[in-house]
Amino acid sequence: MPNTEAALKDAMTIEGTIGVALVDYTSGMALGTAGGNKQLDLTVAAAGNTDVVRAKVRTMEHLGLNEDIEDILITLNTQYHLIRLLKGRGTNGLFLYLALDKDRANLAMARHQLRRIEAELDV
């Protein structure tokens, strides 16, 4: 089972990946990051996307939806931002955040590969 560093390195091999982070959405802290650039500060993105996850979880509670969030997709002009809430052993309150270049990424394949990385991750 890959640890955080190996999982992030694996996620960086997904076609079109700009950056990836493992985030604790109770604190907003990135537990690990890989990639990123001047336009994408993964630490700032981790904190900001924590607000997105919290808002969606809170909304689902208010609606009485007894469902699990698989992932959240944010589509920008040139990028996809994929947030995958983790459900494995010891991963409660964590999500993987993946930023993709829209022109180079295959969104369906990225979701599939992120699901595989989640299944193998040992935090």
Short mmCIF file of C-alpha atoms in Angstrom, two decimals:
data_model
loop_
_atom_site.label_atom_id
_atom_site.label_comp_id
_atom_site.label_asym_id
_atom_site.label_seq_id
_atom_site.Cartn_x
_atom_site.Cartn_y
_atom_site.Cartn_z
CA MET A 1 0.00 0.00 0.00
CA PRO A 2 1.50 3.32 -1.05
CA ASN A 3 2.05 6.03 1.51
CA THR A 4 1.14 9.66 0.94
CA GLU A 5 4.32 10.56 -0.94
CA ALA A 6 4.04 7.57 -3.28
CA ALA A 7 0.33 8.23 -3.89
CA LEU A 8 1.00 11.88 -4.78
CA LYS A 9 3.83 10.86 -7.09
CA ASP A 10 1.50 8.34 -8.74
CA ALA A 11 -1.18 11.03 -9.18
CA MET A 12 1.38 13.26 -10.93
CA THR A 13 1.59 10.62 -13.69
CA ILE A 14 -2.07 11.15 -14.61
CA GLU A 15 -2.12 12.76 -18.05
CA GLY A 16 -2.52 16.54 -17.80
CA THR A 17 -1.85 16.83 -14.07
CA ILE A 18 -0.68 20.26 -12.92
CA GLY A 19 -0.60 19.46 -9.21
CA VAL A 20 -2.06 17.28 -6.49
CA ALA A 21 -2.55 17.56 -2.73
CA LEU A 22 -3.76 15.37 0.10
CA VAL A 23 -5.84 17.62 2.35
CA ASP A 24 -7.37 17.36 5.82
CA TYR A 25 -10.68 19.21 5.46
CA THR A 26 -11.20 19.51 9.22
CA SER A 27 -8.15 21.79 9.45
CA GLY A 28 -7.67 22.91 5.83
CA MET A 29 -4.05 21.80 5.93
CA ALA A 30 -2.31 20.06 3.05
CA LEU A 31 -0.71 16.88 4.37
CA GLY A 32 1.33 16.58 1.20
CA THR A 33 1.62 18.19 -2.22
CA ALA A 34 3.27 17.49 -5.56
CA GLY A 35 3.53 19.71 -8.62
CA GLY A 36 1.89 23.10 -8.82
CA ASN A 37 3.28 26.27 -10.40
CA LYS A 38 3.25 30.07 -10.04
CA GLN A 39 -0.44 30.22 -10.91
CA LEU A 40 -1.41 27.26 -8.71
CA ASP A 41 -0.24 27.45 -5.10
CA LEU A 42 -1.36 24.07 -3.77
CA THR A 43 -1.37 25.21 -0.15
CA VAL A 44 -3.78 28.05 -0.95
CA ALA A 45 -5.87 25.72 -3.14
CA ALA A 46 -6.03 23.12 -0.35
CA ALA A 47 -7.38 25.67 2.12
CA GLY A 48 -9.86 27.11 -0.36
CA ASN A 49 -11.18 23.74 -1.47
CA THR A 50 -11.67 22.81 2.16
CA ASP A 51 -14.39 25.48 2.23
CA VAL A 52 -16.00 23.89 -0.85
CA VAL A 53 -16.06 20.45 0.79
CA ARG A 54 -17.39 21.77 4.09
CA ALA A 55 -20.15 23.71 2.32
CA LYS A 56 -21.25 20.66 0.34
CA VAL A 57 -21.21 18.37 3.39
CA ARG A 58 -23.23 20.95 5.37
CA THR A 59 -25.74 21.36 2.52
CA MET A 60 -26.23 17.61 2.26
CA GLU A 61 -26.85 17.44 6.01
CA HIS A 62 -29.44 20.23 5.79
CA LEU A 63 -31.17 18.40 2.95
CA GLY A 64 -31.14 15.15 4.88
CA LEU A 65 -29.28 13.36 2.11
CA ASN A 66 -27.79 10.14 3.43
CA GLU A 67 -25.24 9.88 0.62
CA ASP A 68 -21.46 9.88 0.31
CA ILE A 69 -19.71 12.42 -1.89
CA GLU A 70 -17.58 10.61 -4.45
CA ASP A 71 -15.99 13.65 -5.97
CA ILE A 72 -16.56 17.31 -6.75
CA LEU A 73 -15.62 18.75 -10.14
CA ILE A 74 -14.86 22.41 -10.74
CA THR A 75 -14.46 23.28 -14.42
CA LEU A 76 -12.50 26.40 -15.34
CA ASN A 77 -11.71 27.78 -18.80
CA THR A 78 -8.40 25.91 -19.02
CA GLN A 79 -8.43 23.53 -16.06
CA TYR A 80 -10.36 20.86 -14.23
CA HIS A 81 -10.13 20.78 -10.44
CA LEU A 82 -11.15 17.42 -9.04
CA ILE A 83 -11.78 16.89 -5.32
CA ARG A 84 -12.09 13.24 -4.25
CA LEU A 85 -13.22 12.58 -0.68
CA LEU A 86 -11.44 9.55 0.75
CA LYS A 87 -13.35 6.74 2.39
CA GLY A 88 -10.73 4.12 3.19
CA ARG A 89 -9.36 3.04 6.53
CA GLY A 90 -7.89 5.99 8.44
CA THR A 91 -8.85 8.55 5.78
CA ASN A 92 -11.96 10.11 7.30
CA GLY A 93 -11.83 13.88 6.82
CA LEU A 94 -9.32 13.72 3.96
CA PHE A 95 -9.57 14.48 0.27
CA LEU A 96 -7.33 14.30 -2.76
CA TYR A 97 -7.25 17.48 -4.81
CA LEU A 98 -6.13 17.16 -8.42
CA ALA A 99 -5.67 20.07 -10.85
CA LEU A 100 -5.63 19.13 -14.53
CA ASP A 101 -4.84 20.97 -17.75
CA LYS A 102 -8.12 20.77 -19.68
CA ASP A 103 -6.42 20.44 -23.09
CA ARG A 104 -4.23 17.49 -22.06
CA ALA A 105 -6.43 15.63 -19.58
CA ASN A 106 -8.97 12.88 -20.05
CA LEU A 107 -11.39 13.58 -17.21
CA ALA A 108 -12.95 10.10 -17.13
CA MET A 109 -9.52 8.46 -17.04
CA ALA A 110 -8.30 10.88 -14.35
CA ARG A 111 -11.31 10.02 -12.15
CA HIS A 112 -10.65 6.31 -12.68
CA GLN A 113 -6.96 6.64 -11.81
CA LEU A 114 -7.69 8.79 -8.75
CA ARG A 115 -10.15 6.14 -7.53
CA ARG A 116 -7.41 3.50 -7.89
CA ILE A 117 -4.90 5.66 -6.00
CA GLU A 118 -7.45 6.15 -3.22
CA ALA A 119 -8.01 2.39 -2.93
CA GLU A 120 -4.28 1.75 -2.55
CA LEU A 121 -3.49 4.69 -0.25
CA ASP A 122 -2.33 3.98 3.29
CA VAL A 123 -2.31 7.18 5.35
#
